Amino acid sequence: MEKIKKDMPTGDSFASSCNACKQCTPLGACIAFKGIEGVLPMLHGSQGCATYIRRYLISHYREPVDIASSNFSEETTIFGGNRNFNTGIDNIISQYQPKVVAIASTCLSETIGEDVPKLINEYKAINADKPEVPEMIFASTPSYNGTHAEGFFNAILAAVKTLAESGEKTGSHINLISSLVSPEDIRHLKEILEDFGLEAMLFPDYSDTLDNTSWDSYTRIPDGGTPISQLKASGSARATVELGFIKNSGGMNGKIKDNYLVQSAGQFLKDKFDVPCFETGLPVGINETDKFLEIMSSLSGNPVPEKYKRQRGRLVDLYIDGHKYLSGKKTVIFGEEDMVVALAAFASEIGIKPVLCATGGESGKLRETLTKLLGPMYDEETIIGQGMSFDRMDEVMQQIKPDLMIGNSKGYYIARKMDIPIVRCGFPIHDRIGAQHFRMLGYEGATTFFSQIVNTLLEDKQRKSPVGYKYM
Ligand code: SF4
């Protein structure tokens, strides 16, 4: 049997990767961009990238997603894309009349060295007399330099960098910068802010734009998103609360930093506008939700509402009901780095052992973050896989023989091969409906998620029982 190292190698040791445990970087940027009011995302690159990303997002959110493209051809690749860029923006303005065009680069435009900020400046200069020219945001998102999670956070940083303005900190508003969670969980974060009486900008807010009602006729730019006025006011907020710990990884193991994310939006607001930043994990499970609500309580000056105390109490009661079905089970956890951290913390809290924590991200910070967050609950035997592919996960899992997988639907083939259950969460979920309504945040999210995990294991046991049973 091959000896498994506790820290699986990152990209250094592999010439290629089969079935990577990540998605393309501008895809993550497009999700974050969809959280801006009146936006149209645009990719500077070839048509295929936009088509793939649209297809991928639609299959997860089950919502129409328009993404424009500057449509590179062979000629553009050789001579540069400024003509296509200008025509593309002209077409977007005439067809969509957006408030914001949010541009992400692709592998091709980055490889040929397109200077998109310069293209934006030139476009604005040529069209200086046209009031209809929208705000323009640019995020550098070469896919060979990160994952969709890094694209997501880089887009958030780009939006804040472009729009935030300085101002007197006389207001009471705060900024809540979210992570890659479902539209339903974003709605829950908004509910918490409201319940604490906090005036806040929640960004990115795609709770409506990627999970809308059914329409009688097609709406090219759906309502919803974080208002531009709030993004502008983020520089004069009292504080920023940022969810997640590994958002500013700087790309591949922190080695490639040029023109890439090395700072989070919260850190930028702190450095540039002196807005204090509180970093906390995704509030999944009791421990992390307690910490999040404590921050909300201290910022608002209000106690935790009775409603949340009741929810917490019910969740503790549910843990007692279900712990005997989970105790000692071994799980594989995979997905974006911050999602893996949150899931590992939750698994440890409910008595499941995370035996492999795998991600396509290559921050090099996963073990350190887990050790810090889990404290005495952290198990030194846990295998940490950064820069991992599903093929490599498969090889490792054949040896460690887990009982369960928790992560996105791309793990399905391994689960099927090993005949173990998979609890789907995160992004993408392409073989089930309702991903946009998935709940994991807060006490109520943990309640739903906990029951889902227990019932998945029970169903698996029942299915494999030679005699069957209907009472336990
Ligand atoms: S070429 Fe790069 S940017 Fe385009 S879809 Fe592929 S990975 Fe994404």
mmCIF file with all atom_site columns, N, CA and C in Angstrom, residues 428-453:
data_model
loop_
_atom_site.group_PDB
_atom_site.id
_atom_site.type_symbol
_atom_site.label_atom_id
_atom_site.label_alt_id
_atom_site.label_comp_id
_atom_site.label_asym_id
_atom_site.label_entity_id
_atom_site.label_seq_id
_atom_site.pdbx_PDB_ins_code
_atom_site.Cartn_x
_atom_site.Cartn_y
_atom_site.Cartn_z
_atom_site.occupancy
_atom_site.B_iso_or_equiv
_atom_site.pdbx_formal_charge
_atom_site.auth_seq_id
_atom_site.auth_comp_id
_atom_site.auth_asym_id
_atom_site.auth_atom_id
_atom_site.pdbx_PDB_model_num
ATOM 1  N N  . PRO A 1 428 ? -20.044 23.166 -7.554  1.00 0.00 ? 428 PRO A N  1
ATOM 2  C CA . PRO A 1 428 ? -21.389 23.149 -8.125  1.00 0.00 ? 428 PRO A CA 1
ATOM 3  C C  . PRO A 1 428 ? -22.187 21.927 -7.662  1.00 0.00 ? 428 PRO A C  1
ATOM 4  N N  . ILE A 1 429 ? -23.510 22.061 -7.784  1.00 0.00 ? 429 ILE A N  1
ATOM 5  C CA . ILE A 1 429 ? -24.387 20.892 -7.615  1.00 0.00 ? 429 ILE A CA 1
ATOM 6  C C  . ILE A 1 429 ? -25.174 20.781 -8.910  1.00 0.00 ? 429 ILE A C  1
ATOM 7  N N  . HIS A 1 430 ? -24.782 19.834 -9.718  1.00 0.00 ? 430 HIS A N  1
ATOM 8  C CA . HIS A 1 430 ? -25.344 19.725 -11.067 1.00 0.00 ? 430 HIS A CA 1
ATOM 9  C C  . HIS A 1 430 ? -26.261 18.521 -11.247 1.00 0.00 ? 430 HIS A C  1
ATOM 10 N N  . ASP A 1 431 ? -26.342 17.653 -10.238 1.00 0.00 ? 431 ASP A N  1
ATOM 11 C CA . ASP A 1 431 ? -27.175 16.457 -10.416 1.00 0.00 ? 431 ASP A CA 1
ATOM 12 C C  . ASP A 1 431 ? -28.361 16.433 -9.448  1.00 0.00 ? 431 ASP A C  1
ATOM 13 N N  . ARG A 1 432 ? -28.683 17.570 -8.901  1.00 0.00 ? 432 ARG A N  1
ATOM 14 C CA . ARG A 1 432 ? -29.870 17.717 -8.056  1.00 0.00 ? 432 ARG A CA 1
ATOM 15 C C  . ARG A 1 432 ? -30.468 19.096 -8.335  1.00 0.00 ? 432 ARG A C  1
ATOM 16 N N  . ILE A 1 433 ? -31.730 19.285 -7.964  1.00 0.00 ? 433 ILE A N  1
ATOM 17 C CA . ILE A 1 433 ? -32.277 20.643 -8.024  1.00 0.00 ? 433 ILE A CA 1
ATOM 18 C C  . ILE A 1 433 ? -32.182 21.276 -6.629  1.00 0.00 ? 433 ILE A C  1
ATOM 19 N N  . GLY A 1 434 ? -32.356 22.583 -6.571  1.00 0.00 ? 434 GLY A N  1
ATOM 20 C CA . GLY A 1 434 ? -32.480 23.277 -5.281  1.00 0.00 ? 434 GLY A CA 1
ATOM 21 C C  . GLY A 1 434 ? -31.173 23.751 -4.672  1.00 0.00 ? 434 GLY A C  1
ATOM 22 N N  . ALA A 1 435 ? -30.063 23.718 -5.458  1.00 0.00 ? 435 ALA A N  1
ATOM 23 C CA . ALA A 1 435 ? -28.781 24.180 -4.887  1.00 0.00 ? 435 ALA A CA 1
ATOM 24 C C  . ALA A 1 435 ? -28.887 25.615 -4.398  1.00 0.00 ? 435 ALA A C  1
ATOM 25 N N  . GLN A 1 436 ? -29.715 26.403 -5.071  1.00 0.00 ? 436 GLN A N  1
ATOM 26 C CA . GLN A 1 436 ? -29.834 27.821 -4.674  1.00 0.00 ? 436 GLN A CA 1
ATOM 27 C C  . GLN A 1 436 ? -30.528 27.974 -3.323  1.00 0.00 ? 436 GLN A C  1
ATOM 28 N N  . HIS A 1 437 ? -31.220 26.926 -2.879  1.00 0.00 ? 437 HIS A N  1
ATOM 29 C CA . HIS A 1 437 ? -31.934 26.996 -1.600  1.00 0.00 ? 437 HIS A CA 1
ATOM 30 C C  . HIS A 1 437 ? -31.220 26.235 -0.494  1.00 0.00 ? 437 HIS A C  1
ATOM 31 N N  . PHE A 1 438 ? -30.032 25.744 -0.796  1.00 0.00 ? 438 PHE A N  1
ATOM 32 C CA . PHE A 1 438 ? -29.298 24.967 0.200   1.00 0.00 ? 438 PHE A CA 1
ATOM 33 C C  . PHE A 1 438 ? -28.965 25.845 1.409   1.00 0.00 ? 438 PHE A C  1
ATOM 34 N N  . ARG A 1 439 ? -29.167 25.306 2.620   1.00 0.00 ? 439 ARG A N  1
ATOM 35 C CA . ARG A 1 439 ? -28.909 26.082 3.836   1.00 0.00 ? 439 ARG A CA 1
ATOM 36 C C  . ARG A 1 439 ? -27.832 25.419 4.665   1.00 0.00 ? 439 ARG A C  1
ATOM 37 N N  . MET A 1 440 ? -26.863 26.191 5.071   1.00 0.00 ? 440 MET A N  1
ATOM 38 C CA . MET A 1 440 ? -25.881 25.681 6.020   1.00 0.00 ? 440 MET A CA 1
ATOM 39 C C  . MET A 1 440 ? -25.500 26.721 7.082   1.00 0.00 ? 440 MET A C  1
ATOM 40 N N  . LEU A 1 441 ? -25.785 27.997 6.835   1.00 0.00 ? 441 LEU A N  1
ATOM 41 C CA . LEU A 1 441 ? -25.341 29.042 7.759   1.00 0.00 ? 441 LEU A CA 1
ATOM 42 C C  . LEU A 1 441 ? -26.313 29.233 8.919   1.00 0.00 ? 441 LEU A C  1
ATOM 43 N N  . GLY A 1 442 ? -25.750 29.609 10.056  1.00 0.00 ? 442 GLY A N  1
ATOM 44 C CA . GLY A 1 442 ? -26.576 29.898 11.228  1.00 0.00 ? 442 GLY A CA 1
ATOM 45 C C  . GLY A 1 442 ? -27.056 28.602 11.882  1.00 0.00 ? 442 GLY A C  1
ATOM 46 N N  . TYR A 1 443 ? -27.738 28.760 13.012  1.00 0.00 ? 443 TYR A N  1
ATOM 47 C CA . TYR A 1 443 ? -28.220 27.573 13.731  1.00 0.00 ? 443 TYR A CA 1
ATOM 48 C C  . TYR A 1 443 ? -29.246 26.804 12.892  1.00 0.00 ? 443 TYR A C  1
ATOM 49 N N  . GLU A 1 444 ? -30.109 27.532 12.191  1.00 0.00 ? 444 GLU A N  1
ATOM 50 C CA . GLU A 1 444 ? -31.135 26.833 11.407  1.00 0.00 ? 444 GLU A CA 1
ATOM 51 C C  . GLU A 1 444 ? -30.518 26.113 10.217  1.00 0.00 ? 444 GLU A C  1
ATOM 52 N N  . GLY A 1 445 ? -29.507 26.755 9.603   1.00 0.00 ? 445 GLY A N  1
ATOM 53 C CA . GLY A 1 445 ? -28.813 26.089 8.497   1.00 0.00 ? 445 GLY A CA 1
ATOM 54 C C  . GLY A 1 445 ? -28.162 24.808 8.968   1.00 0.00 ? 445 GLY A C  1
ATOM 55 N N  . ALA A 1 446 ? -27.522 24.871 10.141  1.00 0.00 ? 446 ALA A N  1
ATOM 56 C CA . ALA A 1 446 ? -26.861 23.682 10.700  1.00 0.00 ? 446 ALA A CA 1
ATOM 57 C C  . ALA A 1 446 ? -27.892 22.602 11.032  1.00 0.00 ? 446 ALA A C  1
ATOM 58 N N  . THR A 1 447 ? -29.080 23.029 11.439  1.00 0.00 ? 447 THR A N  1
ATOM 59 C CA . THR A 1 447 ? -30.143 22.065 11.756  1.00 0.00 ? 447 THR A CA 1
ATOM 60 C C  . THR A 1 447 ? -30.503 21.254 10.509  1.00 0.00 ? 447 THR A C  1
ATOM 61 N N  . THR A 1 448 ? -30.716 21.961 9.416   1.00 0.00 ? 448 THR A N  1
ATOM 62 C CA . THR A 1 448 ? -31.068 21.290 8.165   1.00 0.00 ? 448 THR A CA 1
ATOM 63 C C  . THR A 1 448 ? -29.916 20.404 7.698   1.00 0.00 ? 448 THR A C  1
ATOM 64 N N  . PHE A 1 449 ? -28.713 20.943 7.766   1.00 0.00 ? 449 PHE A N  1
ATOM 65 C CA . PHE A 1 449 ? -27.531 20.243 7.262   1.00 0.00 ? 449 PHE A CA 1
ATOM 66 C C  . PHE A 1 449 ? -27.245 18.986 8.091   1.00 0.00 ? 449 PHE A C  1
ATOM 67 N N  . PHE A 1 450 ? -27.362 19.140 9.412   1.00 0.00 ? 450 PHE A N  1
ATOM 68 C CA . PHE A 1 450 ? -27.114 18.002 10.313  1.00 0.00 ? 450 PHE A CA 1
ATOM 69 C C  . PHE A 1 450 ? -28.085 16.862 10.001  1.00 0.00 ? 450 PHE A C  1
ATOM 70 N N  . SER A 1 451 ? -29.378 17.199 9.877   1.00 0.00 ? 451 SER A N  1
ATOM 71 C CA . SER A 1 451 ? -30.375 16.163 9.583   1.00 0.00 ? 451 SER A CA 1
ATOM 72 C C  . SER A 1 451 ? -30.067 15.498 8.243   1.00 0.00 ? 451 SER A C  1
ATOM 73 N N  . GLN A 1 452 ? -29.623 16.313 7.290   1.00 0.00 ? 452 GLN A N  1
ATOM 74 C CA . GLN A 1 452 ? -29.315 15.782 5.965   1.00 0.00 ? 452 GLN A CA 1
ATOM 75 C C  . GLN A 1 452 ? -28.173 14.761 6.047   1.00 0.00 ? 452 GLN A C  1
ATOM 76 N N  . ILE A 1 453 ? -27.158 15.076 6.850   1.00 0.00 ? 453 ILE A N  1
ATOM 77 C CA . ILE A 1 453 ? -26.014 14.163 6.975   1.00 0.00 ? 453 ILE A CA 1
ATOM 78 C C  . ILE A 1 453 ? -26.442 12.871 7.679   1.00 0.00 ? 453 ILE A C  1
#
